[in-house]
Amino acid sequence: MTLILYGIPNCDTVKKARDWLTAKGVVYNFHDYKKAGIDAAHLKDWAEKIGWEKVLNRAGSTFKALPAEAKQDLDETKAIALMIAQPSMIKRPIFETGGQIIAGFKPDSAELKALIS
């Protein structure tokens, strides 16, 4: 199974994750949201598997810059529409392999270590 790392190349956390994977000798494909975008099907699948709340990056400047009315009554449908329109609102990085999804990068995470082993 191929590991896919989703993110934005200039994101510091994505850079750390890529360096970490390379240091571990893990072969992966990189999906750049800025160049390739992301479709609703991927976001819906991720939301089903780990919850849209984990996929949406509320801590980032793009989300914080939204007008208050865009953040009100946020649900999965609205969150997915926001993430399609502005991929910077997707948590970075997202690791995907064999139907498993991990949002975010914590190199000491048992879940992440299991994913690459």
Short mmCIF file of N, CA, C and O in Angstrom, two decimals, residues 22-117:
data_model
loop_
_atom_site.label_atom_id
_atom_site.label_comp_id
_atom_site.label_asym_id
_atom_site.label_seq_id
_atom_site.Cartn_x
_atom_site.Cartn_y
_atom_site.Cartn_z
N THR A 22 11.18 10.57 5.26
CA THR A 22 12.40 10.30 4.51
C THR A 22 13.46 9.67 5.41
O THR A 22 14.11 8.69 5.03
N ALA A 23 13.62 10.21 6.61
CA ALA A 23 14.61 9.67 7.57
C ALA A 23 14.27 8.23 7.96
O ALA A 23 15.18 7.43 8.22
N LYS A 24 12.99 7.90 7.97
CA LYS A 24 12.55 6.54 8.31
C LYS A 24 12.59 5.61 7.10
O LYS A 24 12.30 4.43 7.22
N GLY A 25 12.90 6.17 5.93
CA GLY A 25 12.95 5.35 4.72
C GLY A 25 11.59 4.98 4.17
O GLY A 25 11.46 4.01 3.43
N VAL A 26 10.58 5.77 4.53
CA VAL A 26 9.22 5.48 4.08
C VAL A 26 8.99 6.13 2.71
O VAL A 26 9.20 7.32 2.53
N VAL A 27 8.56 5.31 1.77
CA VAL A 27 8.22 5.80 0.45
C VAL A 27 6.78 6.32 0.51
O VAL A 27 5.89 5.65 1.04
N TYR A 28 6.56 7.51 -0.04
CA TYR A 28 5.23 8.10 0.00
C TYR A 28 5.02 8.98 -1.22
O TYR A 28 5.98 9.39 -1.87
N ASN A 29 3.77 9.23 -1.52
CA ASN A 29 3.41 10.20 -2.54
C ASN A 29 2.93 11.46 -1.83
O ASN A 29 2.23 11.36 -0.82
N PHE A 30 3.30 12.61 -2.38
CA PHE A 30 2.88 13.88 -1.79
C PHE A 30 1.79 14.49 -2.65
O PHE A 30 1.94 14.63 -3.86
N HIS A 31 0.69 14.84 -2.00
CA HIS A 31 -0.43 15.50 -2.68
C HIS A 31 -0.48 16.94 -2.20
O HIS A 31 -0.76 17.21 -1.03
N ASP A 32 -0.18 17.86 -3.10
CA ASP A 32 -0.14 19.28 -2.80
C ASP A 32 -1.53 19.88 -3.02
O ASP A 32 -2.00 19.97 -4.16
N TYR A 33 -2.18 20.29 -1.92
CA TYR A 33 -3.52 20.90 -2.03
C TYR A 33 -3.52 22.14 -2.91
O TYR A 33 -4.49 22.41 -3.61
N LYS A 34 -2.45 22.92 -2.85
CA LYS A 34 -2.42 24.19 -3.60
C LYS A 34 -2.42 23.94 -5.11
O LYS A 34 -3.05 24.66 -5.85
N LYS A 35 -1.70 22.91 -5.55
CA LYS A 35 -1.62 22.62 -6.98
C LYS A 35 -2.73 21.68 -7.45
O LYS A 35 -3.32 21.88 -8.49
N ALA A 36 -2.99 20.63 -6.68
CA ALA A 36 -3.91 19.58 -7.12
C ALA A 36 -5.32 19.74 -6.55
O ALA A 36 -6.24 19.07 -7.01
N GLY A 37 -5.48 20.59 -5.54
CA GLY A 37 -6.79 20.73 -4.91
C GLY A 37 -7.17 19.47 -4.15
O GLY A 37 -6.34 18.58 -3.92
N ILE A 38 -8.42 19.38 -3.80
CA ILE A 38 -8.96 18.20 -3.11
C ILE A 38 -10.44 18.13 -3.44
O ILE A 38 -11.09 19.17 -3.60
N ASP A 39 -10.95 16.94 -3.60
CA ASP A 39 -12.36 16.83 -3.96
C ASP A 39 -13.23 16.51 -2.74
O ASP A 39 -12.74 16.09 -1.70
N ALA A 40 -14.52 16.72 -2.92
CA ALA A 40 -15.48 16.50 -1.84
C ALA A 40 -15.48 15.04 -1.39
O ALA A 40 -15.66 14.75 -0.21
N ALA A 41 -15.27 14.11 -2.32
CA ALA A 41 -15.30 12.69 -1.97
C ALA A 41 -14.22 12.36 -0.94
O ALA A 41 -14.48 11.62 0.02
N HIS A 42 -13.00 12.89 -1.13
CA HIS A 42 -11.93 12.65 -0.15
C HIS A 42 -12.32 13.24 1.20
O HIS A 42 -12.17 12.58 2.24
N LEU A 43 -12.78 14.46 1.20
CA LEU A 43 -13.11 15.13 2.46
C LEU A 43 -14.26 14.41 3.18
O LEU A 43 -14.22 14.25 4.40
N LYS A 44 -15.24 13.95 2.44
CA LYS A 44 -16.36 13.20 3.05
C LYS A 44 -15.86 11.89 3.63
O LYS A 44 -16.28 11.49 4.73
N ASP A 45 -14.98 11.20 2.91
CA ASP A 45 -14.42 9.95 3.40
C ASP A 45 -13.63 10.19 4.70
O ASP A 45 -13.79 9.46 5.68
N TRP A 46 -12.79 11.21 4.69
CA TRP A 46 -12.02 11.53 5.90
C TRP A 46 -12.94 11.90 7.05
O TRP A 46 -12.72 11.49 8.19
N ALA A 47 -13.97 12.68 6.76
CA ALA A 47 -14.91 13.09 7.80
C ALA A 47 -15.62 11.87 8.39
O ALA A 47 -15.84 11.80 9.60
N GLU A 48 -15.96 10.91 7.55
CA GLU A 48 -16.59 9.67 8.03
C GLU A 48 -15.66 8.89 8.94
O GLU A 48 -16.07 8.34 9.95
N LYS A 49 -14.39 8.83 8.55
CA LYS A 49 -13.43 7.99 9.27
C LYS A 49 -12.91 8.63 10.55
O LYS A 49 -12.72 7.93 11.54
N ILE A 50 -12.64 9.94 10.53
CA ILE A 50 -12.05 10.56 11.72
C ILE A 50 -12.83 11.76 12.24
O ILE A 50 -12.48 12.33 13.27
N GLY A 51 -13.88 12.16 11.53
CA GLY A 51 -14.69 13.30 11.95
C GLY A 51 -14.24 14.59 11.29
O GLY A 51 -13.05 14.87 11.22
N TRP A 52 -15.20 15.36 10.78
CA TRP A 52 -14.85 16.60 10.08
C TRP A 52 -14.14 17.59 11.00
O TRP A 52 -13.33 18.39 10.55
N GLU A 53 -14.41 17.49 12.30
CA GLU A 53 -13.77 18.39 13.26
C GLU A 53 -12.26 18.21 13.30
O GLU A 53 -11.53 19.16 13.57
N LYS A 54 -11.78 16.98 13.04
CA LYS A 54 -10.33 16.73 13.01
C LYS A 54 -9.72 17.11 11.67
O LYS A 54 -8.52 17.36 11.60
N VAL A 55 -10.52 17.15 10.64
CA VAL A 55 -10.02 17.48 9.31
C VAL A 55 -9.93 18.99 9.12
O VAL A 55 -9.02 19.49 8.47
N LEU A 56 -10.85 19.72 9.70
CA LEU A 56 -10.87 21.18 9.57
C LEU A 56 -9.85 21.82 10.51
O LEU A 56 -9.84 21.57 11.70
N ASN A 57 -8.99 22.66 9.95
CA ASN A 57 -7.96 23.34 10.73
C ASN A 57 -8.50 24.69 11.22
O ASN A 57 -8.38 25.70 10.54
N ARG A 58 -9.07 24.70 12.40
CA ARG A 58 -9.62 25.93 12.98
C ARG A 58 -8.54 26.84 13.54
O ARG A 58 -8.78 28.00 13.80
N ALA A 59 -7.34 26.30 13.75
CA ALA A 59 -6.26 27.08 14.36
C ALA A 59 -5.51 27.94 13.34
O ALA A 59 -4.76 28.84 13.73
N GLY A 60 -5.71 27.68 12.08
CA GLY A 60 -4.96 28.39 11.05
C GLY A 60 -5.49 29.78 10.77
O GLY A 60 -6.65 30.11 11.05
N SER A 61 -4.65 30.60 10.17
CA SER A 61 -5.01 31.99 9.88
C SER A 61 -6.13 32.10 8.84
O SER A 61 -6.93 33.02 8.90
N THR A 62 -6.21 31.15 7.92
CA THR A 62 -7.27 31.20 6.90
C THR A 62 -8.64 31.05 7.54
O THR A 62 -9.56 31.81 7.23
N PHE A 63 -8.78 30.11 8.46
CA PHE A 63 -10.05 29.92 9.14
C PHE A 63 -10.35 31.12 10.04
O PHE A 63 -11.47 31.63 10.05
N LYS A 64 -9.36 31.56 10.77
CA LYS A 64 -9.57 32.69 11.68
C LYS A 64 -9.97 33.96 10.96
O LYS A 64 -10.67 34.80 11.51
N ALA A 65 -9.54 34.11 9.70
CA ALA A 65 -9.87 35.30 8.92
C ALA A 65 -11.29 35.28 8.34
O ALA A 65 -11.77 36.30 7.84
N LEU A 66 -11.97 34.15 8.45
CA LEU A 66 -13.34 34.07 7.94
C LEU A 66 -14.25 35.01 8.71
O LEU A 66 -14.08 35.21 9.91
N PRO A 67 -15.26 35.56 8.04
CA PRO A 67 -16.25 36.36 8.77
C PRO A 67 -17.02 35.47 9.74
O PRO A 67 -17.17 34.26 9.52
N ALA A 68 -17.48 36.06 10.81
CA ALA A 68 -18.17 35.31 11.87
C ALA A 68 -19.33 34.48 11.33
O ALA A 68 -19.55 33.35 11.77
N GLU A 69 -20.07 35.02 10.36
CA GLU A 69 -21.23 34.29 9.84
C GLU A 69 -20.82 33.01 9.12
O GLU A 69 -21.59 32.05 9.09
N ALA A 70 -19.63 32.96 8.55
CA ALA A 70 -19.15 31.74 7.88
C ALA A 70 -18.83 30.65 8.91
O ALA A 70 -18.86 29.46 8.58
N LYS A 71 -18.51 31.06 10.12
CA LYS A 71 -18.16 30.09 11.18
C LYS A 71 -19.37 29.64 11.99
O LYS A 71 -19.29 28.66 12.72
N GLN A 72 -20.48 30.35 11.86
CA GLN A 72 -21.68 30.02 12.62
C GLN A 72 -22.34 28.76 12.09
O GLN A 72 -22.32 28.49 10.89
N ASP A 73 -22.92 28.00 13.00
CA ASP A 73 -23.67 26.79 12.65
C ASP A 73 -22.86 25.87 11.74
O ASP A 73 -23.39 25.27 10.81
N LEU A 74 -21.59 25.74 12.05
CA LEU A 74 -20.70 24.92 11.24
C LEU A 74 -21.07 23.45 11.40
O LEU A 74 -21.21 22.94 12.52
N ASP A 75 -21.25 22.78 10.29
CA ASP A 75 -21.50 21.34 10.28
C ASP A 75 -20.62 20.72 9.20
O ASP A 75 -19.83 21.41 8.55
N GLU A 76 -20.75 19.43 9.00
CA GLU A 76 -19.89 18.74 8.04
C GLU A 76 -20.02 19.32 6.63
O GLU A 76 -19.02 19.56 5.96
N THR A 77 -21.23 19.56 6.19
CA THR A 77 -21.46 20.07 4.84
C THR A 77 -20.80 21.44 4.64
O THR A 77 -20.10 21.67 3.65
N LYS A 78 -20.99 22.34 5.60
CA LYS A 78 -20.39 23.66 5.50
C LYS A 78 -18.87 23.58 5.60
O LYS A 78 -18.16 24.28 4.88
N ALA A 79 -18.37 22.73 6.49
CA ALA A 79 -16.92 22.58 6.66
C ALA A 79 -16.28 22.06 5.38
O ALA A 79 -15.23 22.56 4.96
N ILE A 80 -16.89 21.08 4.75
CA ILE A 80 -16.35 20.53 3.50
C ILE A 80 -16.34 21.59 2.41
O ILE A 80 -15.36 21.73 1.68
N ALA A 81 -17.40 22.37 2.31
CA ALA A 81 -17.44 23.44 1.31
C ALA A 81 -16.33 24.46 1.56
O ALA A 81 -15.68 24.92 0.61
N LEU A 82 -16.09 24.80 2.82
CA LEU A 82 -15.02 25.73 3.16
C LEU A 82 -13.65 25.16 2.78
O LEU A 82 -12.80 25.87 2.22
N MET A 83 -13.44 23.88 3.07
CA MET A 83 -12.15 23.26 2.78
C MET A 83 -11.90 23.11 1.28
O MET A 83 -10.75 23.21 0.83
N ILE A 84 -12.95 22.87 0.50
CA ILE A 84 -12.79 22.80 -0.95
C ILE A 84 -12.42 24.18 -1.49
O ILE A 84 -11.53 24.32 -2.32
N ALA A 85 -13.10 25.20 -0.99
CA ALA A 85 -12.84 26.57 -1.45
C ALA A 85 -11.46 27.07 -1.01
O ALA A 85 -10.80 27.80 -1.75
N GLN A 86 -11.04 26.68 0.18
CA GLN A 86 -9.77 27.13 0.74
C GLN A 86 -9.03 25.93 1.35
O GLN A 86 -9.15 25.66 2.54
N PRO A 87 -8.27 25.18 0.55
CA PRO A 87 -7.59 23.99 1.07
C PRO A 87 -6.66 24.27 2.25
O PRO A 87 -6.32 23.35 2.99
N SER A 88 -6.28 25.53 2.46
CA SER A 88 -5.46 25.87 3.63
C SER A 88 -6.20 25.60 4.94
O SER A 88 -5.59 25.56 6.01
N MET A 89 -7.51 25.41 4.85
CA MET A 89 -8.30 25.12 6.06
C MET A 89 -8.30 23.65 6.42
O MET A 89 -8.92 23.25 7.41
N ILE A 90 -7.61 22.83 5.64
CA ILE A 90 -7.52 21.40 5.95
C ILE A 90 -6.34 21.19 6.89
O ILE A 90 -5.25 21.72 6.67
N LYS A 91 -6.56 20.41 7.92
CA LYS A 91 -5.49 20.08 8.86
C LYS A 91 -4.30 19.52 8.09
O LYS A 91 -4.48 18.76 7.15
N ARG A 92 -3.11 19.92 8.51
CA ARG A 92 -1.91 19.46 7.81
C ARG A 92 -0.94 18.83 8.78
O ARG A 92 -0.77 19.34 9.88
N PRO A 93 -0.30 17.78 8.30
CA PRO A 93 -0.61 17.00 7.11
C PRO A 93 -1.71 15.99 7.40
O PRO A 93 -2.08 15.76 8.55
N ILE A 94 -2.18 15.37 6.34
CA ILE A 94 -3.07 14.20 6.44
C ILE A 94 -2.28 13.03 5.87
O ILE A 94 -1.73 13.12 4.78
N PHE A 95 -2.21 11.95 6.64
CA PHE A 95 -1.58 10.71 6.19
C PHE A 95 -2.70 9.75 5.81
O PHE A 95 -3.65 9.59 6.58
N GLU A 96 -2.55 9.08 4.65
CA GLU A 96 -3.57 8.11 4.22
C GLU A 96 -2.89 6.90 3.61
O GLU A 96 -2.04 7.03 2.73
N THR A 97 -3.26 5.74 4.10
CA THR A 97 -2.80 4.48 3.51
C THR A 97 -3.75 3.36 3.92
O THR A 97 -4.20 3.32 5.07
N GLY A 98 -4.05 2.51 2.98
CA GLY A 98 -4.88 1.35 3.27
C GLY A 98 -6.19 1.68 3.96
O GLY A 98 -6.65 0.91 4.79
N GLY A 99 -6.77 2.81 3.62
CA GLY A 99 -8.04 3.20 4.23
C GLY A 99 -7.90 3.85 5.60
O GLY A 99 -8.88 4.27 6.18
N GLN A 100 -6.69 3.93 6.12
CA GLN A 100 -6.46 4.59 7.40
C GLN A 100 -6.10 6.05 7.17
O GLN A 100 -5.38 6.38 6.24
N ILE A 101 -6.56 6.89 8.08
CA ILE A 101 -6.34 8.33 7.99
C ILE A 101 -5.81 8.83 9.34
O ILE A 101 -6.34 8.48 10.39
N ILE A 102 -4.77 9.66 9.27
CA ILE A 102 -4.28 10.35 10.46
C ILE A 102 -4.15 11.82 10.10
O ILE A 102 -3.54 12.17 9.08
N ALA A 103 -4.74 12.68 10.92
CA ALA A 103 -4.65 14.12 10.71
C ALA A 103 -3.64 14.70 11.70
O ALA A 103 -3.73 14.45 12.90
N GLY A 104 -2.69 15.46 11.18
CA GLY A 104 -1.69 16.09 12.03
C GLY A 104 -0.44 15.24 12.12
O GLY A 104 -0.42 14.08 11.71
N PHE A 105 0.61 15.85 12.64
CA PHE A 105 1.89 15.15 12.74
C PHE A 105 2.44 15.22 14.16
O PHE A 105 2.75 16.29 14.67
N LYS A 106 2.51 14.05 14.77
CA LYS A 106 3.15 13.88 16.07
C LYS A 106 4.07 12.67 15.92
O LYS A 106 3.60 11.53 15.96
N PRO A 107 5.37 12.90 15.74
CA PRO A 107 6.28 11.79 15.42
C PRO A 107 6.33 10.68 16.47
O PRO A 107 6.68 9.55 16.16
N ASP A 108 5.96 11.00 17.71
CA ASP A 108 5.98 9.97 18.76
C ASP A 108 4.65 9.23 18.88
O ASP A 108 4.52 8.35 19.72
N SER A 109 3.69 9.56 18.03
CA SER A 109 2.39 8.93 18.08
C SER A 109 2.46 7.44 17.73
O SER A 109 3.01 7.07 16.69
N ALA A 110 1.91 6.62 18.59
CA ALA A 110 1.87 5.17 18.33
C ALA A 110 1.06 4.89 17.07
O ALA A 110 1.40 3.99 16.29
N GLU A 111 0.03 5.66 16.86
CA GLU A 111 -0.83 5.49 15.68
C GLU A 111 -0.03 5.75 14.39
O GLU A 111 -0.13 4.99 13.43
N LEU A 112 0.77 6.79 14.39
CA LEU A 112 1.59 7.11 13.22
C LEU A 112 2.69 6.07 13.01
O LEU A 112 2.94 5.62 11.89
N LYS A 113 3.32 5.65 14.09
CA LYS A 113 4.36 4.62 13.98
C LYS A 113 3.78 3.33 13.42
O LYS A 113 4.41 2.65 12.59
N ALA A 114 2.57 2.97 13.85
CA ALA A 114 1.92 1.76 13.35
C ALA A 114 1.57 1.91 11.87
O ALA A 114 1.66 0.95 11.10
N LEU A 115 1.20 3.11 11.47
CA LEU A 115 0.83 3.36 10.09
C LEU A 115 2.00 3.14 9.12
O LEU A 115 1.80 2.62 8.03
N ILE A 116 3.19 3.49 9.54
CA ILE A 116 4.35 3.37 8.64
C ILE A 116 5.09 2.05 8.77
O ILE A 116 6.02 1.79 8.02
N SER A 117 4.71 1.23 9.74
CA SER A 117 5.45 -0.03 9.91
C SER A 117 4.91 -1.14 9.04
O SER A 117 3.93 -1.07 8.42
#
